[in-house]
Coordinates of C-alpha atoms and ligand atoms in Angstrom, one line a residue:
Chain A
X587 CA 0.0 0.0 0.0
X588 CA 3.1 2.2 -0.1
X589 CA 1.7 3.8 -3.5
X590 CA -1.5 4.5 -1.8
X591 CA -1.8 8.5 -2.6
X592 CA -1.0 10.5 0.7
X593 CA -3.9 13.0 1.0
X594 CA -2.5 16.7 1.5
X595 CA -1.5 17.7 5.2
X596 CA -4.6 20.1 4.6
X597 CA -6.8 17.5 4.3
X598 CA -9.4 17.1 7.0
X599 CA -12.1 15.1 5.4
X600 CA -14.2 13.8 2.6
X601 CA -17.3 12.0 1.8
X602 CA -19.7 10.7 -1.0
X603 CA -23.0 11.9 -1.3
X604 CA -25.1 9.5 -3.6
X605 CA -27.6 11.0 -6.4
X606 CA -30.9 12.0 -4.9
X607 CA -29.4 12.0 -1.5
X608 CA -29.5 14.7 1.4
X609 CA -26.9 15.8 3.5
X610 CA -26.3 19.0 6.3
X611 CA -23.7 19.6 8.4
X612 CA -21.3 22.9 9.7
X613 CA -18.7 24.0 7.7
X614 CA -16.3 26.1 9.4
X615 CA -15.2 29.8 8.6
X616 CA -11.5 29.1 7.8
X617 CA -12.0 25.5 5.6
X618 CA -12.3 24.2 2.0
X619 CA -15.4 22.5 1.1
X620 CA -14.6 21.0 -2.5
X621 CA -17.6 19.5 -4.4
X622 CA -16.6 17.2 -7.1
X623 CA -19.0 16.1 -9.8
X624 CA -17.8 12.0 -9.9
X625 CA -19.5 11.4 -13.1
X626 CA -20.5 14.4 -14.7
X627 CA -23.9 16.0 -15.0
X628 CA -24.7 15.9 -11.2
X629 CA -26.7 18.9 -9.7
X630 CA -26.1 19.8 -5.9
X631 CA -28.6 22.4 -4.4
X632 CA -27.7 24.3 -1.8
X633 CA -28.6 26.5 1.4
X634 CA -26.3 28.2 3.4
X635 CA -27.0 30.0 7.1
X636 CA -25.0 31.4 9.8
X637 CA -24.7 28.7 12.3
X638 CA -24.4 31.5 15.3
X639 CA -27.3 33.6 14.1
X640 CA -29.5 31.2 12.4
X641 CA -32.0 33.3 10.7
X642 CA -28.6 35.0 8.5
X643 CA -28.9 33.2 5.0
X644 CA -27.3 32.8 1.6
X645 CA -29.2 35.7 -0.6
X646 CA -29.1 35.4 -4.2
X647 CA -30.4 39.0 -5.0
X648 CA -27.6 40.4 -3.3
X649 CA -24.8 38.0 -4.5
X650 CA -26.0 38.4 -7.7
X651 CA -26.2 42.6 -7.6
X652 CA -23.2 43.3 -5.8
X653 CA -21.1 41.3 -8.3
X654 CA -23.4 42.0 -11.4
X655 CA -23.6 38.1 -12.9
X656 CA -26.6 36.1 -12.8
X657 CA -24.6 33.1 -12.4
X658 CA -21.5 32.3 -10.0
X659 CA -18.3 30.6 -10.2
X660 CA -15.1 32.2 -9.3
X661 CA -14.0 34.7 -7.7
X662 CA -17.7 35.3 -7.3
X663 CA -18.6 35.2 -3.5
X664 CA -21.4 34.3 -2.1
X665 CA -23.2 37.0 0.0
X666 CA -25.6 36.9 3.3
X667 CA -28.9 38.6 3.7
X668 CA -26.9 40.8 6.3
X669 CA -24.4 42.4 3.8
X670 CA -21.3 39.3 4.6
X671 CA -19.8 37.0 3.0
X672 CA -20.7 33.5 3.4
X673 CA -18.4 31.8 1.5
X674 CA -15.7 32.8 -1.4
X675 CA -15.6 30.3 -5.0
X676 CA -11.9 30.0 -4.9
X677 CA -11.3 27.4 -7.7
X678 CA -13.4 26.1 -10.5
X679 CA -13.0 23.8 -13.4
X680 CA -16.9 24.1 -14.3
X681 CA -17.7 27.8 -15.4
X682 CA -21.1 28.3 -14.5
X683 CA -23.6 27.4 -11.8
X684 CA -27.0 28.1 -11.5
X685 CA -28.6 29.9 -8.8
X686 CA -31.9 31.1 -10.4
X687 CA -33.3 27.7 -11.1
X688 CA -34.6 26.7 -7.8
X689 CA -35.5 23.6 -6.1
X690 CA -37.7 20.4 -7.3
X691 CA -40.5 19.6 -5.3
X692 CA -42.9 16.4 -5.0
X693 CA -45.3 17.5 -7.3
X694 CA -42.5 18.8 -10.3
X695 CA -41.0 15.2 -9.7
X696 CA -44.0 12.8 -10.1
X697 CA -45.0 15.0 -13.2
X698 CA -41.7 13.9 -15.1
X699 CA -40.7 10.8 -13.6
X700 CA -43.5 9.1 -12.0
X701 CA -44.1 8.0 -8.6
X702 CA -41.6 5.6 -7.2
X703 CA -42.1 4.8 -3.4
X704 CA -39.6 3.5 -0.8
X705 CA -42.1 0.4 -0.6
X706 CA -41.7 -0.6 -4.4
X707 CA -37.4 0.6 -4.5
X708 CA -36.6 0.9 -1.1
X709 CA -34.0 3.7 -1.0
X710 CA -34.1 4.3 -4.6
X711 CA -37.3 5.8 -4.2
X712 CA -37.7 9.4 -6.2
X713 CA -36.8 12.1 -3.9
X714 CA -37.2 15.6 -4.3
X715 CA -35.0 19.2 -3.5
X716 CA -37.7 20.7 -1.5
X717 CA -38.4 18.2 0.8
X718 CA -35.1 17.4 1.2
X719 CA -33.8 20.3 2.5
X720 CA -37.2 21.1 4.4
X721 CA -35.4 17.9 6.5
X722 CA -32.3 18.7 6.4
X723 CA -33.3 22.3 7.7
X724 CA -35.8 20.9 10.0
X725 CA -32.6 19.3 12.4
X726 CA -31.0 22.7 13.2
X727 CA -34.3 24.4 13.6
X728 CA -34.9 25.7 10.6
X729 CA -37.6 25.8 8.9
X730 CA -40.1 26.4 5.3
X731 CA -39.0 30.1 5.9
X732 CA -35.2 28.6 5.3
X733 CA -36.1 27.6 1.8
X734 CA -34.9 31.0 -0.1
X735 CA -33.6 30.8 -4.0
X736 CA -30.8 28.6 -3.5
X737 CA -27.8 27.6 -5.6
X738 CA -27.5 24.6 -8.0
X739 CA -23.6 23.6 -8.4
X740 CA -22.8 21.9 -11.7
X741 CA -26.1 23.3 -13.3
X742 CA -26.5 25.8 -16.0
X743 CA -29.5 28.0 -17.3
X744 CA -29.0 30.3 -20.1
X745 CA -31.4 33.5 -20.0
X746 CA -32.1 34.2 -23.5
X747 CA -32.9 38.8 -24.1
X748 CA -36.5 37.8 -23.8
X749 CA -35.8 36.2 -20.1
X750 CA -36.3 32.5 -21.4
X751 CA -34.2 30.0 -19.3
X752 CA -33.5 27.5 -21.3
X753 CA -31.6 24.3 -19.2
X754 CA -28.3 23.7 -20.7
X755 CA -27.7 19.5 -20.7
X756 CA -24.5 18.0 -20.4
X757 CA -23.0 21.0 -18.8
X758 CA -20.5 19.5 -16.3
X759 CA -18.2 16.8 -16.8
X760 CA -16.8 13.8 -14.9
X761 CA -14.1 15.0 -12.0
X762 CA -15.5 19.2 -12.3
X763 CA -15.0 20.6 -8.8
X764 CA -15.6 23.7 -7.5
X765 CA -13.7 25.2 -4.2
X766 CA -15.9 27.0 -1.3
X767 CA -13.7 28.7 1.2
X768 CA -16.0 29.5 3.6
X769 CA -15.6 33.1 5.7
X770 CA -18.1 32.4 8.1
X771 CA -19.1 29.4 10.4
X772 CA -21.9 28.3 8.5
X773 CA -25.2 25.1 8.6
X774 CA -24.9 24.0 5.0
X775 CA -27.8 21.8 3.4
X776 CA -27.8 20.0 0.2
X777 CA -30.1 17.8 -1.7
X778 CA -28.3 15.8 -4.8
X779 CA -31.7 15.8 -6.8
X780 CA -31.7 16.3 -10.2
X781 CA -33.0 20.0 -10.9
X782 CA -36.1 21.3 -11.5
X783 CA -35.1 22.2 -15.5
X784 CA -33.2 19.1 -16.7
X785 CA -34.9 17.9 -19.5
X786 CA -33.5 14.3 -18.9
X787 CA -37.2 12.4 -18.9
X788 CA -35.1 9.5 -16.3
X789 CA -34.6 10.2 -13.0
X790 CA -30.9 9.8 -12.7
X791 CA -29.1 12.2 -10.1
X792 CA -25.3 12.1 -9.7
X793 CA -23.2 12.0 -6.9
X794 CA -20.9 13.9 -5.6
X795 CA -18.1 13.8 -3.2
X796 CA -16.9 16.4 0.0
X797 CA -13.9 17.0 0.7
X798 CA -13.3 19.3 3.4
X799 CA -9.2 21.2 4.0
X800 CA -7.9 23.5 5.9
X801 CA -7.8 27.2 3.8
X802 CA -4.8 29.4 3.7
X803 CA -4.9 32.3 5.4
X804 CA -7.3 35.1 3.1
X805 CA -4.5 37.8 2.4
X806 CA -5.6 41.1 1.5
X807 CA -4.9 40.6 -2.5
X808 CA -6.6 37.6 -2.5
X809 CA -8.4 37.6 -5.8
X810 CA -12.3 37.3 -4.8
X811 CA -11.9 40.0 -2.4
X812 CA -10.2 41.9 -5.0
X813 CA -13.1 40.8 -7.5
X814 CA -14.9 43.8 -6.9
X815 CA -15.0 47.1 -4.5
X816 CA -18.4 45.5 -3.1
X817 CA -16.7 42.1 -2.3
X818 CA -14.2 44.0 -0.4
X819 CA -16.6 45.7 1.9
X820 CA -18.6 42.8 2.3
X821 CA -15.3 40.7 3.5
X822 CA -14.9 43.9 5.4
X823 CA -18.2 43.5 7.1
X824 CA -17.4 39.9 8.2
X825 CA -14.3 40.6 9.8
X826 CA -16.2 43.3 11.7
X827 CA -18.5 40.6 12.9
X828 CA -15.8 38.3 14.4
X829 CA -14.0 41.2 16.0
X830 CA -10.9 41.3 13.8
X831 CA -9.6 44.2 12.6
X832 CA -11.0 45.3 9.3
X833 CA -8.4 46.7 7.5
X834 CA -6.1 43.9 7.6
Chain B
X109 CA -59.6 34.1 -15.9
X110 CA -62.3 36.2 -17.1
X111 CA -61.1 40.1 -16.3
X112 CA -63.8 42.5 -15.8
X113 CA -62.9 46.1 -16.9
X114 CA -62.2 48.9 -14.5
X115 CA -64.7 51.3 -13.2
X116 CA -64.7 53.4 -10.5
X117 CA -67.7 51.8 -8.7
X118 CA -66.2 48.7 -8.3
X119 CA -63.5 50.3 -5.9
X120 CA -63.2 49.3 -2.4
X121 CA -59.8 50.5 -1.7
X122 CA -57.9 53.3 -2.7
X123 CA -54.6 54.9 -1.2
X124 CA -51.6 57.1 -2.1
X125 CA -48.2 55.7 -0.5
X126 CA -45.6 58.0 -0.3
X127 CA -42.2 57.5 -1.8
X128 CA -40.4 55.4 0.8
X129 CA -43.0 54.1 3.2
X130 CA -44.6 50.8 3.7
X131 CA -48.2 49.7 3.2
X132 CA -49.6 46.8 3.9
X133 CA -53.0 45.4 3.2
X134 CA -54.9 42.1 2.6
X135 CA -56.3 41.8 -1.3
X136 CA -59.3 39.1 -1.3
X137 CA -59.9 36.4 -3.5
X138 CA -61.0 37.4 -6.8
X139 CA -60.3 41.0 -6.5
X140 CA -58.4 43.2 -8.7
X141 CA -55.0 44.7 -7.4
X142 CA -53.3 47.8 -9.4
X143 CA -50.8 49.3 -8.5
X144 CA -49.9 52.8 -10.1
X145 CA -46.7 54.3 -10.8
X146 CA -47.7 58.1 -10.5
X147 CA -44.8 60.1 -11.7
X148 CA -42.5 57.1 -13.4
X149 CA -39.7 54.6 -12.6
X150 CA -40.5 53.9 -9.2
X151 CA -40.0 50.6 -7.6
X152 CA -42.4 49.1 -5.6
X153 CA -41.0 45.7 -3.2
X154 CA -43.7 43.7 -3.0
X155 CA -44.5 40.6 -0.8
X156 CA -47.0 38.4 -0.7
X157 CA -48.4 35.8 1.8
X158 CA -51.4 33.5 1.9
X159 CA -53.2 35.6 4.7
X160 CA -54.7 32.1 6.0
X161 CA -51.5 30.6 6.7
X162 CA -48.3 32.9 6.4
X163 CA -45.9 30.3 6.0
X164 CA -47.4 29.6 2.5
X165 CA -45.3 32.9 0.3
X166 CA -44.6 34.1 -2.9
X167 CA -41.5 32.4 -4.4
X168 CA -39.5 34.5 -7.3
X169 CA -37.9 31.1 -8.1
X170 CA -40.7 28.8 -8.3
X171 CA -42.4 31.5 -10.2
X172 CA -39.5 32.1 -12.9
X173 CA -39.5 28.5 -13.6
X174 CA -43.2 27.2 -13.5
X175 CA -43.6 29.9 -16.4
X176 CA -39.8 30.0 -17.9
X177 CA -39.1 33.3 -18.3
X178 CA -37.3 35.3 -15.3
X179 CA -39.7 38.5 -16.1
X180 CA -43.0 39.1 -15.1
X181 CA -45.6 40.6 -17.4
X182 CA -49.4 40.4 -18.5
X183 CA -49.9 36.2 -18.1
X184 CA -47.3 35.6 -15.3
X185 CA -49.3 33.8 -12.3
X186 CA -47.3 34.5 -9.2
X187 CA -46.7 31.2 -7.6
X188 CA -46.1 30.7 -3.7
X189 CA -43.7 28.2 -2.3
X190 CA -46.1 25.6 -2.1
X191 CA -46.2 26.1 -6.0
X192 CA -49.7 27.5 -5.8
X193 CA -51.2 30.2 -7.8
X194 CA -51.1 33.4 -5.4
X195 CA -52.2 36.2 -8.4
X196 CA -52.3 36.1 -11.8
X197 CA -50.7 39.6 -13.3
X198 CA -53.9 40.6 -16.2
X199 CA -53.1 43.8 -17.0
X200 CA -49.5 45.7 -17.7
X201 CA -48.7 49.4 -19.1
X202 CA -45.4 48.9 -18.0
X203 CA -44.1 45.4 -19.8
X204 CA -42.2 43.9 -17.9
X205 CA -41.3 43.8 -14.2
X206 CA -38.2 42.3 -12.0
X207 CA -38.3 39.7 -9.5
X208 CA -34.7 38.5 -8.8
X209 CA -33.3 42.0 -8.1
X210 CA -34.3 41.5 -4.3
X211 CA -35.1 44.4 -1.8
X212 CA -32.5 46.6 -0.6
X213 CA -31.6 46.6 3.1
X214 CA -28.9 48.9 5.4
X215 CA -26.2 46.0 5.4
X216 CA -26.5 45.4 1.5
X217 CA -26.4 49.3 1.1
X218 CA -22.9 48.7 3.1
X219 CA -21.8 46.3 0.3
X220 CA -23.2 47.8 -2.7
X221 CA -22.6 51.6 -2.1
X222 CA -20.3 52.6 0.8
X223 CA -20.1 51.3 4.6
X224 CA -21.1 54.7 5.7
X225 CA -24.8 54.1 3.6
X226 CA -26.0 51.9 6.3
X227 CA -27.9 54.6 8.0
X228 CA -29.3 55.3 4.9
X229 CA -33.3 54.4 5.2
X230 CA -34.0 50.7 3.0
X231 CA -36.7 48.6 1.7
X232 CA -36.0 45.6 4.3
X233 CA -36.4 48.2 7.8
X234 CA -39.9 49.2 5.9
X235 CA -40.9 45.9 5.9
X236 CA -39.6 44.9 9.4
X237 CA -41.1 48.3 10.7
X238 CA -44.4 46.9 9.0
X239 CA -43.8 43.4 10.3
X240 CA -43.0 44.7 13.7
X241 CA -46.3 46.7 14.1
X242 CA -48.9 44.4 12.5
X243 CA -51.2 41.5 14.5
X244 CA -51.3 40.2 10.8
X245 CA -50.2 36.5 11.9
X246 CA -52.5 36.4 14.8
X247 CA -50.0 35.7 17.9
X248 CA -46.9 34.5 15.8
X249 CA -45.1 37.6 15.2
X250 CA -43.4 37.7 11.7
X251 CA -39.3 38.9 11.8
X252 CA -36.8 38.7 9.0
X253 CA -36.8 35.3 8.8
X254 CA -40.0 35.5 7.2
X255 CA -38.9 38.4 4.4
X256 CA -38.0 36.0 1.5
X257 CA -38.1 36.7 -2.2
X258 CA -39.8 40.0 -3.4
X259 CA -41.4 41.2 -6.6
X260 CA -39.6 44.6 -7.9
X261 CA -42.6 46.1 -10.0
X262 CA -42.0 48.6 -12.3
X263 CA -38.1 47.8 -11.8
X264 CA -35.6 46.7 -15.0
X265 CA -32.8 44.1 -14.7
X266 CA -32.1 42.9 -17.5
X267 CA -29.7 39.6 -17.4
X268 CA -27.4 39.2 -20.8
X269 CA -27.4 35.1 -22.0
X270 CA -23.4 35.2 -20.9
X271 CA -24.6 35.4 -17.9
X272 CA -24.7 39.3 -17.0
X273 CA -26.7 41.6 -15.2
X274 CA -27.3 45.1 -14.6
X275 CA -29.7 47.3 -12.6
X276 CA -31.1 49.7 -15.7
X277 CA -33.1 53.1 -15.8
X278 CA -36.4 52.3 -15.4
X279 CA -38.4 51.3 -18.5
X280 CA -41.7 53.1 -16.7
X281 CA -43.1 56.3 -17.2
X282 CA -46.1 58.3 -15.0
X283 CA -49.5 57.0 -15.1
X284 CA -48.1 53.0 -16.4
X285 CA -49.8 50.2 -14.3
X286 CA -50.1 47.1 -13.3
X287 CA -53.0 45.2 -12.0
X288 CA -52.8 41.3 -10.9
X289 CA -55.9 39.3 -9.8
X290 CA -55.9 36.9 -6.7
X291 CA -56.1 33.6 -6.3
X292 CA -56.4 33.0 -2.9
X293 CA -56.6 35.6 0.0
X294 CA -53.1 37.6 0.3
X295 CA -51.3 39.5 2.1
X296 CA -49.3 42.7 0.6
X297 CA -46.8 43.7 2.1
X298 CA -45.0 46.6 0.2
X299 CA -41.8 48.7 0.6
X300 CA -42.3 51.8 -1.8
X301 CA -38.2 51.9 -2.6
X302 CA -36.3 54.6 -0.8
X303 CA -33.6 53.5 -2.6
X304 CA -31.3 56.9 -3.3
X305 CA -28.1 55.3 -4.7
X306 CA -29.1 53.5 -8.1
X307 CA -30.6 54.6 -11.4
X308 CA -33.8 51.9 -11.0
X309 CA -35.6 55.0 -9.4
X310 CA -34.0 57.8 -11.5
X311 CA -32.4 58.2 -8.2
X312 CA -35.8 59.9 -7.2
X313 CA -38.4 58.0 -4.8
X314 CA -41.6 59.0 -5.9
X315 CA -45.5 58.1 -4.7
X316 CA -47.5 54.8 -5.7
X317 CA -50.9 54.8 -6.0
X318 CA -52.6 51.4 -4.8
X319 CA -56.2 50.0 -6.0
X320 CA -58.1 47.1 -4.9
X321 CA -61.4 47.0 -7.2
X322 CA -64.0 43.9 -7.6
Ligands
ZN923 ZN1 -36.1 47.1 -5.0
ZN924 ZN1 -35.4 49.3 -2.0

């Protein structure tokens, strides 16, 4: 086993999330989550909120304002209701993800695919976005208020000059990651369902896989603070709220 | 839908709000709502909730997708987050309205303008000064928690198919409209923008007229 590969000293840990699967947990200010797409084509929607102050949440009208895209990847950041940054896309191989789309729910999912039930495919059963985070929310005491426009990794939606949002299939491909550093301690919720605009008439939802390292330190040219004026006063805001100095 | 044409008789509610306050007021099922923009490119925030059950809201993305098209205009039905028709916009002077622009707030102004803007007065504390005086949800009290994704009537941001967007002068003009019919019994919950630092407004807050009619 000497040729095993030696994960980096960063490394803290990793996981696979199946297709159609759930998943929450923290994600500490100061770490690396790293989504990678195992076999291309997965969709991973997600909710973010301040662990300490619950009811502060990813905001997609703001992220999407303050940098001027209607789409991320990086050095976009992602920004809170309250004017901070939740978490900064440091790395990406995939160019584009969705966070206009929203979330599948049980009604969207029958329509397309049909009802299969955990009696007839036990836990291959069809699960959908929306109630899947509604769980996942529900065990940090969160709740349907929780469920804002959220962002789907891996996906993208064109908008056409009329406002048409056309799906765009076979988007991501086998081994795509994209690199969260995350700036604040944060409840992160994911469903792994497919999303709400792929045209694929089969349910068939990826997985992915976590991996979670141990971020250098954020220096002040780093490149998604220096995205944009707004990122930096929103970086400048969340220092203000751990009780670090601003400026540095 | 059959839509029934405006007269003055049919009336039953009629108020100016002034450029930056908050109004809110429950529309009834079947009625008309319009909302007039008196003197041109004002943006009114709008929120709505089942009035019945307050946890049931309108959704901007469930909306964009269920009709595929991230504007709203005559035909849109506003859906909540249950994915149920809350109004059904029949009537538009205006063409075409935003609805992933958000609301502004103090600590967004920080972001988007300059730190020293938070004092400045924002869509988000007119809604929680509205929230925090109403008995609208009974005994539950409603907080920002419950301030989720907003209509921006009468507001343009247009998005560009690489992927861009921009906050544009407003495509309204004095006197355009829009009237939406309800599905169900709703709560409105508006923030007439006080916004002072973008050109959405003309970088001029100016009075709404609201009009519920049967
Ligand atoms: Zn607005
Ligand atoms: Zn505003």
């Amino acid at each position: 086993m000497s040729d095993f590969p030696k994960p980096k000293p960063s490394f803290i840990w990793s996981e696979i999330l199946p297709g159609g699967a759930h998943w929450s947990g923290v994600i500490r200010r100061g770490t690396v989550l790293r989504l990678t797409d195992l076999e291309g084509n997965a969709n991973v929607a997600m909710l973010i909120n301040n662990l300490e102050v619950k009811n502060e949440r990813y905001n997609m009208p703001d992220t999407l304002k303050a940098q001027k895209t209607a789409f991320l990847t990086a050095p976009n950041m992602c920004f809170s209701d309250m004017g901070r940054v939740m978490c900064s896309i440091i790395a990406d191989t995939c160019g584009w993800h969705d966070t206009l789309g929203g979330l599948s729910n049980a009604s969207l999912v029958q329509k397309k695919y049909g009802i299969k039930t955990y009696q007839q495919a036990h836990n291959d059963y069809f699960k959908n976005a929306y109630d899947s985070l509604l769980n996942e929310l529900g065990k940090w005491g969160l709740n349907a208020s929780d469920v804002v426009p959220n962002i789907n990794w891996f996906s993208k939606v064109r908008i056409e000059d009329s406002g048409q949002m056309t799906f765009v299939p076979n988007h991501s491909q086998a081994g795509s990651t994209v690199d969260l550093r995350f700036e604040m301690d944060c409840i992160v919720c994911l469903s792994t369902v497919q999303h709400p605009l792929d045209p694929n008439i089969y349910y068939a939802p990826k997985p992915v896989e976590l991996s979670v390292s141990k971020a250098n330190p954020v220096l002040a040219d780093d490149p998604c603070r220096k995205h944009r004026a707004e990122n930096e006063r929103a970086y400048y805001n969340t220092k203000t709220y751990y009780g670090e100095n601003p400026n540095e | 839908m059959n839509k029934q044409f405006f007269t003055e008789n049919r009336v039953v509610y009629r108020a100016v709000v002034a450029a930056g306050d908050p109004w809110m007021y429950e529309v009834k099922a079947g009625q008309y709502f319009r909302i007039v923009d008196l003197e041109g490119n004002q943006a009114v925030d709008t929120l709505f909730y089942n009035a019945q059950d307050h946890s049931e809201r309108y959704s901007a993305t469930d909306t964009i997708r269920e009709q595929g098209n991230i504007y709203l205009t005559t035909g849109s039905v506003l859906q909540s987050n249950l994915i149920n028709p809350m109004l059904t916009i029949v009537d538009d002077t205006c063409g075409r309205h935003d609805t992933i622009g958000g609301a502004c707030s103090a600590e967004s102004n920080t972001v988007r303008y300059a730190i020293e803007k938070r004092s400045m007065h924002s869509c988000r504390d007119s809604f929680l000064t509205a929230l925090g005086k109403c008995s609208c949800n009974h005994d539950k009290p409603m907080t920002k928690a419950d301030l989720s994704s907003n209509i921006n009537f009468f507001m343009n941001v247009p998005v560009s198919p690489d992927g861009h967007l921009d906050f544009d002068d407003g495509i309204s003009a004095p006197g355009r409209y829009v009237e939406m019919q309800a599905h169900m019994d709703v709560l409105v919950l508006v923030s007439n923008c006080p916004q002072l630092n973008n050109p959405c407004n003309g970088y001029n807050p100016t009075p709404v007229e609201m009009i519920i009619w049967q």
